[in-house]
Amino acid sequence: MDFVRTRAQQALIERAAAVAREALAPRAGEYDRMGGYPWESWHDLWQQGFLAVAVPTAYGGLGLDMPSYVMVLEQLAQGCTSTTMTLHMHSVVQMYIDVLGTPAQKTRFYPEVVEEGKLFGSWGSEPDRRGGASVGGTVIAPLDGGYVIDGEKHFCTMAGAAHRYMVHCAMDGLASPYNLQLALVPHDHPGLKITGEWDTLGMRATVSPSVTLSACDVPGDALLGRPGESLASGVGLAFGLGYAAIYVGVAQRALDFTIHFCKTHRFEPDPQSRAHDPIVQHRVAEMVMALEGARLVLYQSAGGWPEADAVQRAVLAARAKYMATEAALMVTSRTVQIVGGRSAHRRYPVERLFRDVRTATLMPPSGDRALELIGKATLDVRDHGLLARHAG
Amino acid sequence: MDFVRTRAQQALIERAAAVAREALAPRAGEYDRMGGYPWESWHDLWQQGFLAVAVPTAYGGLGLDMPSYVMVLEQLAQGCTSTTMTLHMHSVVQMYIDVLGTPAQKTRFYPEVVEEGKLFGSWGSEPDRRGGASVGGTVIAPLDGGYVIDGEKHFCTMAGAAHRYMVHCAMDGLASPYNLQLALVPHDHPGLKITGEWDTLGMRATVSPSVTLSACDVPGDALLGRPGESLASGVGLAFGLGYAAIYVGVAQRALDFTIHFCKTHRFEPDPQSRAHDPIVQHRVAEMVMALEGARLVLYQSAGGWPEADAVQRAVLAARAKYMATEAALMVTSRTVQIVGGRSAHRRYPVERLFRDVRTATLMPPSGDRALELIGKATLDVRDHGLLARHAG
Amino acid sequence: MDFVRTRAQQALIERAAAVAREALAPRAGEYDRMGGYPWESWHDLWQQGFLAVAVPTAYGGLGLDMPSYVMVLEQLAQGCTSTTMTLHMHSVVQMYIDVLGTPAQKTRFYPEVVEEGKLFGSWGSEPDRRGGASVGGTVIAPLDGGYVIDGEKHFCTMAGAAHRYMVHCAMDGLASPYNLQLALVPHDHPGLKITGEWDTLGMRATVSPSVTLSACDVPGDALLGRPGESLASGVGLAFGLGYAAIYVGVAQRALDFTIHFCKTHRFEPDPQSRAHDPIVQHRVAEMVMALEGARLVLYQSAGGWPEADAVQRAVLAARAKYMATEAALMVTSRTVQIVGGRSAHRRYPVERLFRDVRTATLMPPSGDRALELIGKATLDVRDHGLLARHAG
Amino acid sequence: MDFVRTRAQQALIERAAAVAREALAPRAGEYDRMGGYPWESWHDLWQQGFLAVAVPTAYGGLGLDMPSYVMVLEQLAQGCTSTTMTLHMHSVVQMYIDVLGTPAQKTRFYPEVVEEGKLFGSWGSEPDRRGGASVGGTVIAPLDGGYVIDGEKHFCTMAGAAHRYMVHCAMDGLASPYNLQLALVPHDHPGLKITGEWDTLGMRATVSPSVTLSACDVPGDALLGRPGESLASGVGLAFGLGYAAIYVGVAQRALDFTIHFCKTHRFEPDPQSRAHDPIVQHRVAEMVMALEGARLVLYQSAGGWPEADAVQRAVLAARAKYMATEAALMVTSRTVQIVGGRSAHRRYPVERLFRDVRTATLMPPSGDRALELIGKATLDVRDHGLLARHAG
């Protein structure tokens, strides 16, 4: 009656843990300091197959199911938050291609990932629009047999680094609240212009500035599905679920640091290590249990994913994200508290994990929005616009 | 990757839910009011086979594994806290007989349960001794080929109602901290004297007064195992795990009441039912998630039970009990808050659930002791007396 | 820069503390058990002058200012919750008479309190109406030079015991949301009929059943002020402030019990009293500080009362009540936790304090409503119906 | 019955608020970014008289009492955390000179502050020694009619920038746990060597690297008081009290930002500003009340300061610091949550306030140590080493 892992999952987890420990972790501090892209870590992820974690096996990817996918994210996040955040966003684009893409699109896009190690970004946020509200002011309109996109996007992760950007648009002239049209824009399109900088508290190596799209023309086969299909597919709700996995992973890294610190440090005039302080034991136990509760809810949500429709997935993701958000904020802040003064120094990873979690937990849906979703589902309160506002 | 239930477990849960709803729940309020034994509900439990839930199948019982056992408790507790608490204590005695009993003892005691519907109590607590500290001032000494017990016990659940009482004793002359000797004393022994009353906040129908044992002679075959064996067996740690299951069940009952109340009540000048209040949605969602985290940790602990040794079981039980304690206290207090003024009336079940949870969560190990256990296990701090103090 | 008490306040506090300790406390358990009126304690309050705590000195009362008044309630509540709750409700009626009453009314009503020791009740709640929503379905209409009242009231504290009841009515034919008309109905009016019972979690000696008012005719001089005046006066907001004082007092009683218990109890195998357990020290310190924060906010609100208008008083009361509610729920639940198993016994006061606080904190405004008031005031969000819904 | 401010205090607060707003705030972001000393802001503090806030009026300073002092810190902290932290440490040195200094020392040191605008640092922390444990491994020994200091100090705020450093030493050969000897070392002493860097999460402009003191000879009049006098004086406990004032100030700055943000921002598809979201109203109200509770306890502690002995001051400071720590961590983290994605950007002050609070709250005594102090005082548990370990 536990979450039993298959042998394949276990092997995968060990491989991800090794990559996190050996490839991602040693560079995470420097990427954070510079606020630059994790090129070397992306390259390693590609070499280890993780860039194709969500690409179907038929196209040379790992084609992981959702439980395996969140377990991989959880492991990688223990190495580098920013690298894993970008991998996750890239992977949800691959999931969209799998569900909405035509055979021709798959044949075209997947090899870019599998063989060339290219990354795909996903741009949804807009100024003055609530986080997670997908259908916004960026409009796509038919033009000369193709389409043209105009608008402004915020938090454009991997702007200038990814190969293609999946832009969340509204199809011109459609009034539906589910009017979300996804379109893939190549990185070298002259209509793209990076307009903002990226100097932030955490998630610094995701480099997510603002971007304007001006008369950005794309051919018809740049579009994924038709308007409304993407929301109905429920694919985008994996954003929130994956964030939860990443918070759990980063918090686990902080907890492990705390445990190691307490076992190996003694301060005058205490007779024994910090681990022997009854208060420390309590604090650590509270961290352990908050994180364990979040992890089990995460696994439960991932386990229920395949059979869930879009509305149910919104709740599953909200449950996982709420629990992981609360646990990770608590665990990383407590880690700073227990480790004490030295945790403030940048030469230890603690303060970075603390900054990363506080930043990454801002990704939609917010904790309050997640509670709203869970509460309405529990109380059978229908909210027709809910899905549209929480597509990720 | 979810906690998958077997078909047999599912059938069992449904049967327990039906008994809770149809037999236990209608009488729970009256038992609470009178502070009397739940004779009729015990009878129904016997008729439905649940009195033998922990009796091996070879002896005519259900012989449930730990995951199935906690699921049954969780369901029954939704009907009546006190009835389920007593069933649980009775059942742990059956587990002890299974592990420590001789074939002759099993042949003698099990039919009393299976065929006659008799109950077995377990008396551990003592005055001026910390909750859960098993080895205390009640001493058993050899005498004339048999044994004699002298001491005082508190919180003697089912005193005067059960058929036999499993008394926690220290074997005279042994100095080991693990010197716990269990002995079964028949209910009609003249050496037993009920000395205290039972008029309490909650768990009122468990009727757990104080009892003195004076020159209480028992034959050699009244003893279960030898001194130390019971602690080493790890059986008694099931007390804490079962309590956790009961808290989860009672809290679920309160949560269900809250949900139903909010969906069916509207107050002037609100335009819609309470379920449409954004704050109510948030509060209910927080209750749902706290309880879900506790439930998943409970299932995880039950799943790991068979392979765990005594020390590991102490931690598994502590994890489940800590989470369930926190969640159940929060959920039942919030239920009172959300339902409002009418929840204070005894004609609604809410205030009883609230009292039962605050009382039942006092059973050892306390939340703070549970955190100590978890913290020490996490930090690899050995505590040789730990097990002796937490045998339940 | 502390809340400095005048010498007069200090003397008053000491007198109230003595009454609480010597007269109220010894009877509180029995009143709770029987669910009967605290006649003897009311009598003692009268003898000590506290029944006239809010009657102006010109009419023979103590005429206390708000800071002194909440200090007195805080002390008395340490003796008996129910007695102090009824005293407080009675006293707010005296405050209403002071502000809205004519000289003739004062000359008539005040001596009933001062000389005869009579009590005045206040009935506001109605079925299917949100707590604290004053203007409801109980209607007062002109008839034959006087008035007639019809309606149904819930939570009619002191029904059958007080001398007069201040009934919250809506004046027939007026559409204003501020249409609150107070009227004093004598206890022996044949139109009053007690329709519900009072068997509750806590506050049992307040005896607050439901009452129907049928063709309940009263003369014109039974009315206090004109429709709307009572809400505009801001007097009724003292209900919430006084509740806060009572919660603080009851929680202080629980905290004192906890401290005394920890200092005087040692359990095997601990070497020293509970007071030496580092975890207990932390838990107690958290209780102390939560309560101290609530007490200081209470004093701050009482200090600002005289100069505040009705809307500001709603916020002052909400601040005090929110803090006191959270602190008292925490302190009394923790008291049960720390004292452990014996706290469940009715022979100790702990479980009663726990039940009283959980019940008394349901009085309007609820914690969530209080937060709404504070939040809107902080964010300058106007809510025209706010006052009408929170008149107490 | 409120904390009434004198007219002089009110004028002072307004002056401090103006300096914070006009001089400190505009530079705070840049100081943080560079991790460099706030020279210009120190200069402005000097010009405005605040560098002599704790210098007696007889020597040309403001000579503020403790309530006025914490109010000034609370205001200045709203402008720049690091500047106010350094001002506070400098000021506690002035308090020490006032209490322990000889007339000759005062005549010598105070003019350096008042006339020349010099700063004094205070170095207490040591490696492998618990935060706040004053008596450590830095030893001062008599030599040739003067003294010589050897040791290593951590978190040496203003190293290289202040004029003199008050070094916490143990007098060679004395075994008392109260063996704390303060000595003022000039900044240009060749025995001082900065050995560590300062690149931290927050409080970046306090620049607090490690420093070794090697054969650092000082004349006899560099010593403040005799061994033990400094601890007995209770002066150093003002460190903790002042930190609390600073946390309250920084949290107020964050809260004000949140309120302004919510009132001025509307996001699609919401019909009104964030201020109209019921959940936002609740969250903001919780922030307001947590901060208000902390502020009132701070004022209460400051008010009780003059009459309190050293042990009592330890508790007063612990109360203020615990409440302020909890409130400030909550308020700044919630601010990030409510403001959302943009709060992560360095061009807004929010993320800096968040980092500063998480860092500054690590100053001793920690939250857990503060609870220990409060708990022991409440439970009358004597701890003879307590004061020595919490001198600040």
Short mmCIF file of C-alpha atoms in Angstrom, two decimals, chain A residues 1-4 9 67-68 70-71 255 258-260 262-263 274-277 280-282 284-286 288-290 292-293 296-300 302-304 319-320 322-323 367-372 374-376 378-382, chain B residues 1-4 9 67-68 70-71 255 258-260 262-263 274-277 280-282 284-286 288-290 292-293 296-300 302-304 319-320 322-323 367-372 374-376 378-382:
data_model
loop_
_atom_site.label_atom_id
_atom_site.label_comp_id
_atom_site.label_asym_id
_atom_site.label_seq_id
_atom_site.Cartn_x
_atom_site.Cartn_y
_atom_site.Cartn_z
CA MET A 1 0.00 0.00 0.00
CA ASP A 2 2.89 2.35 -0.65
CA PHE A 3 3.74 4.15 -3.85
CA VAL A 4 5.63 1.26 -5.32
CA GLN A 9 11.34 3.91 -12.53
CA PRO A 67 4.47 9.48 -12.35
CA SER A 68 7.90 8.77 -13.82
CA VAL A 70 7.51 13.99 -11.83
CA MET A 71 9.99 11.67 -10.15
CA LEU A 255 16.40 19.42 4.10
CA THR A 258 20.04 20.83 7.21
CA ILE A 259 20.33 17.24 8.34
CA HIS A 260 23.97 17.01 7.32
CA CYS A 262 23.11 19.38 12.24
CA LYS A 263 24.91 16.06 12.36
CA ARG A 274 23.14 20.38 16.77
CA ALA A 275 21.39 17.09 16.04
CA HIS A 276 21.10 16.50 19.78
CA ASP A 277 19.17 19.71 20.46
CA VAL A 280 16.28 21.09 16.35
CA GLN A 281 14.88 17.57 16.35
CA HIS A 282 11.36 18.98 16.44
CA VAL A 284 13.58 18.95 11.46
CA ALA A 285 10.74 16.51 12.09
CA GLU A 286 8.20 19.16 11.13
CA VAL A 288 10.30 16.09 7.14
CA MET A 289 6.59 15.60 7.58
CA ALA A 290 5.48 18.71 5.69
CA GLU A 292 6.45 14.02 2.97
CA GLY A 293 2.82 15.08 2.89
CA LEU A 296 2.69 11.87 -1.38
CA VAL A 297 0.03 14.25 -2.69
CA LEU A 298 2.28 14.94 -5.68
CA TYR A 299 2.58 11.23 -6.44
CA GLN A 300 -1.14 10.76 -5.95
CA ALA A 302 0.57 12.17 -10.95
CA GLY A 303 -0.95 8.71 -10.54
CA GLY A 304 -4.42 10.00 -11.27
CA ARG A 319 -3.53 19.91 -4.88
CA ALA A 320 0.07 19.04 -5.62
CA TYR A 322 -0.52 23.96 -2.99
CA MET A 323 1.04 21.32 -0.78
CA GLY A 367 -1.31 29.00 -3.61
CA ASP A 368 -4.49 31.01 -3.18
CA ARG A 369 -5.70 30.18 -6.66
CA ALA A 370 -4.96 26.53 -6.04
CA LEU A 371 -7.04 26.62 -2.87
CA GLU A 372 -9.88 28.22 -4.80
CA ILE A 374 -9.73 22.70 -4.66
CA GLY A 375 -12.44 24.38 -2.61
CA LYS A 376 -14.80 24.81 -5.55
CA THR A 378 -14.95 19.99 -3.12
CA LEU A 379 -18.07 22.10 -2.76
CA ASP A 380 -19.37 21.36 -6.26
CA VAL A 381 -19.30 25.01 -7.19
CA ARG A 382 -19.08 25.29 -10.92
CA MET B 1 1.30 5.30 -8.58
CA ASP B 2 -1.60 5.75 -6.17
CA PHE B 3 -2.44 3.66 -3.13
CA VAL B 4 -4.30 1.04 -5.07
CA GLN B 9 -10.01 -4.28 0.49
CA PRO B 67 -3.19 -1.55 5.42
CA SER B 68 -6.60 -3.22 5.42
CA VAL B 70 -6.29 0.92 9.19
CA MET B 71 -8.76 1.35 6.35
CA LEU B 255 -15.30 17.52 6.87
CA THR B 258 -18.99 20.89 6.71
CA ILE B 259 -19.25 20.30 3.00
CA HIS B 260 -22.88 19.26 3.21
CA CYS B 262 -22.06 24.72 3.16
CA LYS B 263 -23.85 23.34 0.12
CA ARG B 274 -22.11 29.23 2.04
CA ALA B 275 -20.33 27.13 -0.57
CA HIS B 276 -20.06 30.21 -2.78
CA ASP B 277 -18.17 32.28 -0.20
CA VAL B 280 -15.27 29.25 2.88
CA GLN B 281 -13.83 27.69 -0.26
CA HIS B 282 -10.34 28.43 0.98
CA VAL B 284 -12.52 23.94 3.18
CA ALA B 285 -9.67 23.42 0.73
CA GLU B 286 -7.13 23.78 3.54
CA VAL B 288 -9.19 18.82 2.57
CA MET B 289 -5.47 19.02 1.96
CA ALA B 290 -4.39 18.73 5.58
CA GLU B 292 -5.32 14.19 2.60
CA GLY B 293 -1.68 14.60 3.59
CA LEU B 296 -1.51 9.37 2.62
CA VAL B 297 1.14 9.28 5.35
CA LEU B 298 -1.10 6.88 7.31
CA TYR B 299 -1.38 4.55 4.32
CA GLN B 300 2.33 4.80 3.70
CA ALA B 302 0.66 0.95 7.20
CA GLY B 303 2.20 -0.22 3.93
CA GLY B 304 5.67 -0.26 5.42
CA ARG B 319 4.66 9.87 11.39
CA ALA B 320 1.06 8.79 10.96
CA TYR B 322 1.60 13.35 14.18
CA MET B 323 0.04 14.14 10.82
CA GLY B 367 2.36 15.05 18.97
CA ASP B 368 5.53 16.36 20.59
CA ARG B 369 6.78 12.88 21.42
CA ALA B 370 6.05 11.81 17.86
CA LEU B 371 8.11 14.71 16.54
CA GLU B 372 10.95 13.71 18.85
CA ILE B 374 10.84 11.38 13.85
CA GLY B 375 13.52 13.98 14.47
CA LYS B 376 15.89 11.56 16.16
CA THR B 378 16.06 11.58 10.76
CA LEU B 379 19.17 12.88 12.51
CA ASP B 380 20.50 9.41 13.41
CA VAL B 381 20.40 10.21 17.10
CA ARG B 382 20.20 6.98 19.02
#
